[in-house]
Short mmCIF file of C-alpha atoms and ligand atoms in Angstrom, two decimals:
data_model
loop_
_atom_site.label_atom_id
_atom_site.label_comp_id
_atom_site.label_asym_id
_atom_site.label_seq_id
_atom_site.Cartn_x
_atom_site.Cartn_y
_atom_site.Cartn_z
CA UNK V 8 -67.44 67.48 -19.14
CA UNK V 9 -65.76 70.72 -20.07
CA UNK V 10 -65.53 73.67 -17.67
CA UNK V 11 -68.25 75.76 -19.27
CA UNK V 12 -70.68 72.81 -19.38
CA UNK V 13 -70.09 72.05 -15.69
CA UNK V 14 -70.53 75.74 -14.88
CA UNK V 15 -74.05 75.51 -16.27
CA UNK V 16 -75.14 72.05 -15.13
CA UNK V 17 -73.36 71.02 -11.90
CA UNK V 18 -75.35 72.16 -8.86
CA UNK V 19 -78.10 73.43 -11.15
CA UNK V 20 -80.29 70.38 -11.63
CA UNK V 21 -83.96 71.27 -12.25
CA UNK V 22 -86.10 71.65 -9.13
CA UNK V 23 -87.36 68.10 -8.37
CA UNK V 24 -90.78 69.34 -7.22
CA UNK V 25 -91.71 71.66 -10.06
CA UNK V 26 -89.21 71.05 -12.83
CA UNK V 27 -88.22 74.72 -12.70
CA UNK V 28 -84.94 75.07 -14.58
CA UNK V 29 -83.84 77.70 -12.09
CA UNK V 30 -84.20 76.72 -8.46
CA UNK V 31 -86.12 79.04 -6.15
CA UNK V 32 -84.21 81.42 -3.90
CA UNK V 33 -84.68 79.97 -0.41
CA UNK V 34 -85.00 82.92 1.93
CA UNK V 35 -86.01 80.75 4.92
CA UNK V 36 -83.94 81.36 8.05
CA UNK V 37 -84.95 78.02 9.57
CA UNK V 38 -86.23 74.61 8.46
CA UNK V 39 -88.79 72.24 10.01
CA UNK V 40 -87.17 69.06 11.33
CA UNK V 41 -88.43 65.48 11.18
CA UNK V 42 -88.22 65.02 14.95
CA UNK V 43 -86.62 66.40 18.12
CA UNK V 44 -82.93 65.69 17.83
CA UNK V 45 -83.43 64.32 14.30
CA UNK V 46 -81.97 66.58 11.68
CA UNK V 47 -82.89 67.06 8.04
CA UNK V 48 -80.37 68.19 5.41
CA UNK V 49 -80.90 71.83 6.40
CA UNK V 50 -81.71 73.14 9.85
CA UNK V 51 -80.78 76.83 10.09
CA UNK V 52 -79.53 79.06 7.28
CA UNK V 53 -76.25 80.02 8.91
CA UNK V 54 -75.35 76.33 8.99
CA UNK V 55 -76.61 75.62 5.49
CA UNK V 56 -79.04 76.98 2.91
CA UNK V 57 -80.16 75.28 -0.33
CA UNK V 58 -79.46 78.32 -2.54
CA UNK V 59 -76.01 78.80 -1.02
CA UNK V 60 -75.37 75.07 -1.31
CA UNK V 61 -76.10 75.15 -5.07
CA UNK V 62 -73.50 77.87 -5.63
CA UNK V 63 -70.98 76.09 -3.40
CA UNK V 64 -71.49 72.84 -5.31
CA UNK V 65 -70.81 74.43 -8.70
CA UNK V 66 -67.79 76.41 -7.48
CA UNK V 67 -66.24 73.39 -5.73
CA UNK V 68 -66.54 71.46 -8.98
CA UNK V 69 -64.99 74.22 -11.07
CA UNK V 70 -62.03 74.58 -8.69
CA UNK V 71 -61.61 70.82 -8.26
CA UNK V 72 -62.32 70.83 -4.51
CA UNK V 73 -64.23 68.53 -2.15
CA UNK V 74 -66.38 71.44 -1.10
CA UNK V 75 -66.76 75.20 -1.08
CA UNK V 76 -67.97 77.62 1.58
CA UNK V 77 -69.64 80.86 0.53
CA UNK V 78 -69.20 83.99 2.66
CA UNK V 79 -70.71 87.46 2.94
CA UNK V 80 -67.59 88.97 1.34
CA UNK V 81 -64.12 88.08 0.19
CA UNK V 82 -62.68 89.49 3.41
CA UNK V 83 -65.00 87.28 5.47
CA UNK V 84 -63.65 84.30 3.52
CA UNK V 85 -60.01 85.32 4.04
CA UNK V 86 -60.67 85.99 7.71
CA UNK V 87 -62.16 82.52 8.12
CA UNK V 88 -59.06 80.96 6.55
CA UNK V 89 -56.89 83.00 8.94
CA UNK V 90 -58.92 81.69 11.89
CA UNK V 91 -57.06 78.42 11.32
CA UNK V 92 -54.05 80.22 12.84
CA UNK V 93 -53.23 80.40 16.53
CA UNK V 94 -51.57 83.03 18.64
CA UNK V 95 -47.81 83.01 17.97
CA UNK V 96 -48.15 81.78 14.39
CA UNK V 97 -46.46 83.57 11.52
CA UNK V 98 -48.04 84.19 8.10
CA UNK V 99 -45.95 84.76 5.05
CA UNK V 100 -47.81 86.74 2.46
CA UNK V 101 -47.14 88.07 -1.01
CA UNK V 102 -46.01 91.68 -1.12
CA UNK V 103 -48.50 92.88 -3.70
CA UNK V 104 -51.74 91.62 -2.31
CA UNK V 105 -55.22 92.99 -1.93
CA UNK V 106 -55.14 96.10 0.31
CA UNK V 107 -57.84 94.68 2.59
CA UNK V 108 -55.85 91.48 3.15
CA UNK V 109 -52.85 93.62 4.10
CA UNK V 110 -55.04 95.51 6.58
CA UNK V 111 -56.50 92.31 8.06
CA UNK V 112 -53.04 90.85 8.55
CA UNK V 113 -51.33 93.98 9.87
CA UNK V 114 -54.04 95.64 11.89
CA UNK V 115 -56.43 92.94 13.07
CA UNK V 116 -54.64 89.60 13.30
CA UNK V 117 -51.58 91.22 14.87
CA UNK V 118 -53.74 91.84 17.95
CA UNK V 119 -54.07 88.07 18.38
CA UNK V 120 -50.28 87.91 18.27
CA UNK V 121 -50.24 86.53 14.75
CA UNK V 122 -47.18 87.84 12.93
CA UNK V 123 -46.98 88.62 9.24
CA UNK V 124 -44.13 89.22 6.80
CA UNK V 125 -44.44 90.33 3.22
CA UNK V 126 -42.23 88.73 0.62
CA UNK V 127 -42.06 88.97 -3.16
CA UNK V 128 -43.46 85.52 -3.82
CA UNK V 129 -42.21 85.66 -7.40
CA UNK V 130 -38.80 85.03 -5.83
CA UNK V 131 -38.83 81.47 -4.44
CA UNK V 132 -35.48 81.86 -2.66
CA UNK V 133 -36.88 84.88 -0.82
CA UNK V 134 -39.95 82.84 0.15
CA UNK V 135 -37.81 80.03 1.53
CA UNK V 136 -35.58 82.49 3.39
CA UNK V 137 -38.54 84.21 5.07
CA UNK V 138 -39.93 81.01 6.61
CA UNK V 139 -39.49 80.73 10.37
CA UNK V 140 -40.25 77.78 12.66
CA UNK V 141 -43.51 79.59 13.50
CA UNK V 142 -44.65 80.05 9.90
CA UNK V 143 -47.82 78.05 9.36
CA UNK V 144 -49.41 79.72 6.33
CA UNK V 145 -48.24 81.04 2.99
CA UNK V 146 -50.84 83.33 1.38
CA UNK V 147 -50.39 84.36 -2.22
CA UNK V 148 -52.10 85.99 -5.17
CA UNK V 149 -51.16 85.35 -8.77
CA UNK V 150 -51.43 87.67 -10.63
CA UNK V 151 -50.67 89.96 -7.71
CA UNK V 152 -52.41 93.20 -6.99
CA UNK V 153 -51.72 95.84 -8.27
CA UNK V 154 -48.41 94.90 -9.94
CA UNK V 155 -49.61 91.72 -11.66
CA UNK V 156 -46.63 89.86 -10.21
CA UNK V 157 -46.65 86.17 -11.06
CA UNK V 158 -46.08 83.51 -8.43
CA UNK V 159 -45.34 79.90 -9.23
CA UNK V 160 -48.15 78.19 -7.31
CA UNK V 161 -46.86 74.62 -7.73
CA UNK V 162 -43.40 75.62 -6.47
CA UNK V 163 -44.93 77.47 -3.50
CA UNK V 164 -47.02 74.39 -2.65
CA UNK V 165 -43.87 72.28 -2.63
CA UNK V 166 -42.07 74.75 -0.34
CA UNK V 167 -45.07 75.15 1.97
CA UNK V 168 -45.61 71.43 2.38
CA UNK V 169 -41.93 70.74 2.95
CA UNK V 170 -42.17 73.11 5.93
CA UNK V 171 -45.51 71.75 7.18
CA UNK V 172 -47.35 74.92 6.16
CA UNK V 173 -50.67 75.50 4.41
CA UNK V 174 -50.73 77.29 1.07
CA UNK V 175 -53.68 79.63 0.51
CA UNK V 176 -54.23 81.22 -2.88
CA UNK V 177 -56.44 84.22 -3.45
CA UNK V 178 -57.63 83.26 -6.94
CA UNK V 179 -59.86 86.30 -7.46
CA UNK V 180 -57.86 87.78 -10.35
CA UNK V 181 -57.26 84.55 -12.26
CA UNK V 182 -60.62 82.84 -11.63
CA UNK V 183 -60.91 79.05 -12.03
CA UNK V 184 -61.24 79.65 -15.77
CA UNK V 185 -57.54 80.51 -15.97
CA UNK V 186 -55.95 78.96 -12.88
CA UNK V 187 -57.01 76.13 -10.59
CA UNK V 188 -54.63 76.33 -7.62
CA UNK V 189 -55.86 73.12 -5.95
CA UNK V 190 -54.70 71.16 -9.01
CA UNK V 191 -51.29 72.82 -8.56
CA UNK V 192 -51.02 71.69 -4.95
CA UNK V 193 -52.56 74.59 -3.00
CA UNK V 194 -54.59 73.75 0.10
CA UNK V 195 -57.06 76.62 0.13
CA UNK V 196 -58.48 78.70 -2.70
CA UNK V 197 -60.14 81.96 -1.80
CA UNK V 198 -62.36 84.17 -3.97
CA UNK V 199 -63.87 87.55 -3.72
CA UNK V 200 -67.06 86.56 -5.55
CA UNK V 201 -67.77 90.29 -5.70
CA UNK V 202 -65.48 90.38 -8.72
CA UNK V 203 -65.55 87.97 -11.71
CA UNK V 204 -67.88 85.36 -10.20
CA UNK V 205 -70.68 87.86 -9.61
CA UNK V 206 -69.37 89.78 -12.56
CA UNK V 207 -71.86 92.65 -12.60
CA UNK V 208 -70.87 94.90 -9.67
CA UNK V 209 -74.12 94.10 -7.91
CA UNK V 210 -73.19 91.92 -4.96
CA UNK V 211 -70.61 91.28 -2.25
CA UNK V 212 -69.49 87.74 -1.67
CA UNK V 213 -66.57 85.46 -0.98
CA UNK V 214 -65.69 81.80 -1.00
CA UNK V 215 -63.17 79.23 0.17
CA UNK V 216 -62.59 75.96 -1.66
CA UNK V 217 -60.43 73.09 -0.39
CA UNK V 218 -59.60 69.59 -1.53
CA UNK V 219 -59.04 67.98 1.86
CA UNK V 220 -62.13 66.83 3.75
CA UNK V 221 -60.62 67.39 7.21
CA UNK V 222 -59.64 70.94 6.31
CA UNK V 223 -63.11 71.48 4.85
CA UNK V 224 -64.70 70.33 8.12
CA UNK V 225 -62.45 72.67 10.14
CA UNK V 226 -63.35 75.64 7.94
CA UNK V 227 -67.05 74.75 7.97
CA UNK V 228 -66.93 74.68 11.76
CA UNK V 229 -65.26 78.12 11.82
CA UNK V 230 -67.70 79.56 9.30
CA UNK V 231 -70.70 78.31 11.24
CA UNK V 232 -69.18 79.47 14.53
CA UNK V 233 -68.47 83.00 13.29
CA UNK V 234 -71.42 83.37 10.93
CA UNK V 235 -70.33 85.56 7.99
CA UNK V 236 -72.24 83.47 5.45
CA UNK V 237 -73.41 84.49 1.98
CA UNK V 238 -77.10 85.39 1.76
CA UNK V 239 -79.56 83.58 -0.53
CA UNK V 240 -79.94 86.40 -3.08
CA UNK V 241 -76.18 86.75 -3.47
CA UNK V 242 -75.89 82.97 -3.72
CA UNK V 243 -78.41 82.95 -6.56
CA UNK V 244 -76.59 85.79 -8.35
CA UNK V 245 -73.26 83.99 -7.95
CA UNK V 246 -74.71 80.76 -9.38
CA UNK V 247 -75.96 82.79 -12.31
CA UNK V 248 -72.59 84.51 -12.65
CA UNK V 249 -70.74 81.20 -12.85
CA UNK V 250 -72.77 80.18 -15.91
CA UNK V 251 -71.24 82.96 -18.01
CA UNK V 252 -67.91 83.15 -16.17
CA UNK V 253 -65.79 81.52 -18.84
CA UNK V 254 -67.28 83.53 -21.69
CA UNK V 255 -66.91 86.80 -19.84
CA UNK V 256 -63.39 86.13 -18.62
CA UNK V 257 -62.07 84.99 -22.00
CA UNK V 258 -63.54 87.97 -23.82
CA UNK V 259 -62.34 90.42 -21.17
CA UNK V 260 -58.84 88.89 -21.40
CA UNK V 261 -58.84 89.36 -25.16
CA UNK V 262 -59.62 93.06 -24.83
CA UNK V 263 -57.15 93.50 -21.94
CA UNK V 264 -54.43 92.07 -24.14
CA UNK V 265 -55.23 94.58 -26.89
CA UNK V 266 -55.19 97.45 -24.40
CA UNK V 267 -51.89 96.30 -22.89
CA UNK V 268 -50.26 96.11 -26.31
CA UNK V 269 -51.63 99.50 -27.30
CA UNK V 270 -50.48 101.16 -24.05
CA UNK V 271 -47.00 99.66 -24.46
CA UNK V 272 -46.53 101.65 -27.68
CA UNK V 273 -47.54 104.94 -26.05
CA UNK V 274 -44.69 107.32 -25.16
CA UNK V 275 -46.71 108.74 -22.27
CA UNK V 276 -46.63 105.33 -20.59
CA UNK V 277 -43.40 104.28 -18.87
CA UNK V 278 -44.25 100.65 -18.15
CA UNK V 279 -47.12 98.26 -18.77
CA UNK V 280 -47.66 95.42 -16.35
CA UNK V 281 -49.61 92.61 -18.01
CA UNK V 282 -48.73 88.92 -17.51
CA UNK V 283 -49.54 88.16 -21.14
CA UNK V 284 -46.72 90.31 -22.45
CA UNK V 285 -43.39 88.61 -23.10
CA UNK V 286 -41.58 91.44 -21.26
CA UNK V 287 -43.52 90.78 -18.04
CA UNK V 288 -41.50 89.20 -15.23
CA UNK V 289 -42.91 85.71 -14.74
CA UNK V 290 -44.52 85.55 -18.18
CA UNK V 291 -43.21 82.00 -18.73
CA UNK V 292 -44.75 80.83 -15.42
CA UNK V 293 -48.00 82.60 -16.24
CA UNK V 294 -48.07 80.83 -19.58
CA UNK V 295 -47.77 77.46 -17.86
CA UNK V 296 -50.07 78.23 -14.95
CA UNK V 297 -52.84 80.18 -16.69
CA UNK V 298 -55.12 78.44 -19.12
CA UNK V 299 -54.80 80.12 -22.50
CA UNK V 300 -55.18 83.75 -21.37
CA UNK V 301 -53.63 86.13 -18.86
CA UNK V 302 -56.43 87.91 -17.08
CA UNK V 303 -58.29 91.13 -17.65
CA UNK V 304 -56.45 93.19 -15.04
CA UNK V 305 -53.45 95.31 -15.88
CA UNK V 306 -51.56 98.24 -14.52
CA UNK V 307 -49.26 100.82 -16.02
CA UNK V 308 -46.99 103.59 -14.90
CA UNK V 309 -47.41 106.98 -16.49
CA UNK V 310 -44.50 109.29 -17.20
CA UNK V 311 -45.72 111.71 -14.57
CA UNK V 312 -46.18 112.23 -10.86
CA UNK V 313 -48.94 111.45 -8.36
CA UNK V 314 -50.99 114.42 -9.61
CA UNK V 315 -50.75 113.36 -13.27
CA UNK V 316 -51.84 109.80 -12.46
CA UNK V 317 -54.66 111.16 -10.33
CA UNK V 318 -55.80 113.42 -13.19
CA UNK V 319 -55.70 110.51 -15.61
CA UNK V 320 -57.81 108.29 -13.36
CA UNK V 321 -60.29 111.14 -12.99
CA UNK V 322 -60.53 111.91 -16.72
CA UNK V 323 -61.88 108.75 -18.34
CA UNK V 324 -65.55 108.61 -19.30
CA UNK V 325 -66.16 104.89 -19.91
CA UNK V 326 -63.69 103.57 -17.35
CA UNK V 327 -65.40 104.37 -14.08
CA UNK V 328 -63.27 105.69 -11.25
CA UNK V 329 -63.85 102.97 -8.69
CA UNK V 330 -62.12 100.24 -6.74
CA UNK V 331 -63.27 96.66 -7.37
CA UNK V 332 -62.80 94.77 -10.61
CA UNK V 333 -63.97 91.88 -12.69
CA UNK V 334 -67.33 93.19 -13.81
CA UNK V 335 -68.83 93.95 -17.22
CA UNK V 336 -68.00 97.66 -16.93
CA UNK V 337 -64.36 98.76 -17.07
CA UNK V 338 -62.89 100.44 -14.00
CA UNK V 339 -59.84 102.61 -13.39
CA UNK V 340 -58.11 103.57 -10.17
CA UNK V 341 -54.89 104.87 -8.67
CA UNK V 342 -53.60 102.25 -6.18
CA UNK V 343 -51.52 104.77 -4.17
CA UNK V 344 -54.61 106.79 -3.26
CA UNK V 345 -57.31 104.14 -3.50
CA UNK V 346 -57.01 100.33 -3.39
CA UNK V 347 -53.63 100.33 -1.64
CA UNK V 348 -53.99 103.41 0.55
CA UNK V 349 -54.10 101.07 3.57
CA UNK V 350 -50.48 100.04 2.90
CA UNK V 351 -47.85 101.90 4.92
CA UNK V 352 -46.16 104.29 2.50
CA UNK V 353 -42.80 102.54 3.06
CA UNK V 354 -44.28 99.15 2.15
CA UNK V 355 -45.81 100.68 -0.96
CA UNK V 356 -42.53 102.21 -2.05
CA UNK V 357 -40.36 99.16 -1.27
CA UNK V 358 -42.71 96.94 -3.22
CA UNK V 359 -43.01 99.24 -6.24
CA UNK V 360 -46.58 100.47 -5.85
CA UNK V 361 -45.62 103.88 -7.18
CA UNK V 362 -47.54 107.17 -7.20
CA UNK V 363 -47.75 107.10 -10.99
CA UNK V 364 -49.28 103.63 -11.13
CA UNK V 365 -52.75 103.18 -12.64
CA UNK V 366 -54.72 99.94 -12.39
CA UNK V 367 -57.50 99.05 -14.78
CA UNK V 368 -60.07 96.30 -14.85
CA UNK V 369 -61.11 95.63 -18.43
CA UNK V 370 -64.80 94.97 -18.89
CA UNK V 371 -66.90 93.84 -21.82
CA UNK V 372 -67.01 97.08 -23.80
CA UNK V 373 -65.42 97.24 -27.26
CA UNK V 374 -61.64 97.61 -27.38
CA UNK V 375 -61.83 100.65 -29.70
CA UNK V 376 -64.05 102.59 -27.29
CA UNK V 377 -61.88 101.76 -24.30
CA UNK V 378 -58.71 102.70 -26.20
CA UNK V 379 -60.20 106.05 -27.26
CA UNK V 380 -61.28 106.73 -23.69
CA UNK V 381 -57.77 106.07 -22.30
CA UNK V 382 -56.20 108.04 -25.12
CA UNK V 383 -58.34 111.04 -24.30
CA UNK V 384 -57.57 110.82 -20.58
CA UNK V 385 -53.84 110.46 -21.26
CA UNK V 386 -53.92 113.47 -23.57
CA UNK V 387 -55.46 115.80 -21.03
CA UNK V 388 -53.40 114.62 -18.04
CA UNK V 389 -49.92 114.18 -19.53
CA UNK V 390 -48.04 116.05 -22.19
CA UNK V 391 -46.87 113.83 -25.09
CA UNK V 392 -43.26 114.99 -24.87
CA UNK V 393 -42.92 114.35 -21.13
C1 PLP F 29 -61.90 92.46 -3.64
C2 PLP F 29 -60.83 91.52 -3.28
C3 PLP F 29 -60.79 90.92 -2.01
C4 PLP F 29 -61.79 91.24 -0.92
O1 PLP F 29 -63.07 90.86 -1.31
P1 PLP F 29 -64.41 91.62 -0.81
O2 PLP F 29 -65.48 90.85 -1.50
O3 PLP F 29 -64.30 93.04 -1.25
O4 PLP F 29 -64.44 91.51 0.67
C5 PLP F 29 -59.76 90.02 -1.76
N1 PLP F 29 -58.82 89.75 -2.68
C6 PLP F 29 -58.84 90.30 -3.90
C7 PLP F 29 -57.77 89.96 -4.88
C8 PLP F 29 -59.83 91.21 -4.24
O5 PLP F 29 -59.82 91.78 -5.45
#
């Protein structure tokens, strides 16, 4: 069955008792058991819940995993994956990654004596060179955030496995519609379900998907032991989101492409970063690794300073000034002051997250309206001759 058919039918069989096409939302915290010491399929909702299970079943299928685990947020999911590490271990992570992942690695895990280095994972030689005998995990995003850097997932899997490391891929930007990292050799796929999976800016959620049963059991143990599970309402909304995921993502990609091409012709814009453009570093890898489209996230540098970029982000009417991404409404933000403010300034500068950078998440509005909105904001924040 094709992706979009599985997204609708796998994990969503009609309720066996009533025939309801949509299963009830099971809010029960606990479940009656057949006998003392005899356990039914579900016993306590932290350990397992039927509504959460339905979402996990669909997502695992779409990513090609043996199982998925749904969490209260994307950060809870990433944290759980990092709990596989022990004191003394070293994590190698992409240099343009989600700001919250940077914070978790640099300001929380470092207290457990887990070391982290950032490396431009688009450069495989640099990845190889940064590996130490203590490196046990490579954590990447492709496209990266906020620079849309492209990382060759299959090549990273090969490097990681040659050094006995795990490869984790934050697949939030690409979604399983465009990239399925497990098929490319990754060990762990992570999602912020808050973004494209939910798709409507109305929930927080996260997920891990793996293809190895032993790793799944380890992560399940950690999830149950620490408890940051996804609630039943969010699980229901995520199941619903998956049903329209492919349609939303493909349409949003189409509009993002039009916006990227339009911005690239604008003299007020110094550089457009969109993996679908032939001038984007890593475009050829993106073409191979992404299924027919290049995502609905893009960033661009304005010919102006911090203040000009700030003004621009504050001047759009349709693009809402907000962090987050992947939903039906378009969003705009300035990474230097918003999504990546938790980076040390030096790390931001070394890795090219400049003051004049603007990141947008393209929603489901019409291209013409979004273009006019950006055009207006550019006109009042930057002079055309600059
Ligand atoms: C939002 C996001 C996260 C964190 O997810 P939350 O649901 O906000 O905790 C992680 N990675 C990426 C790429 C994200 O966009």
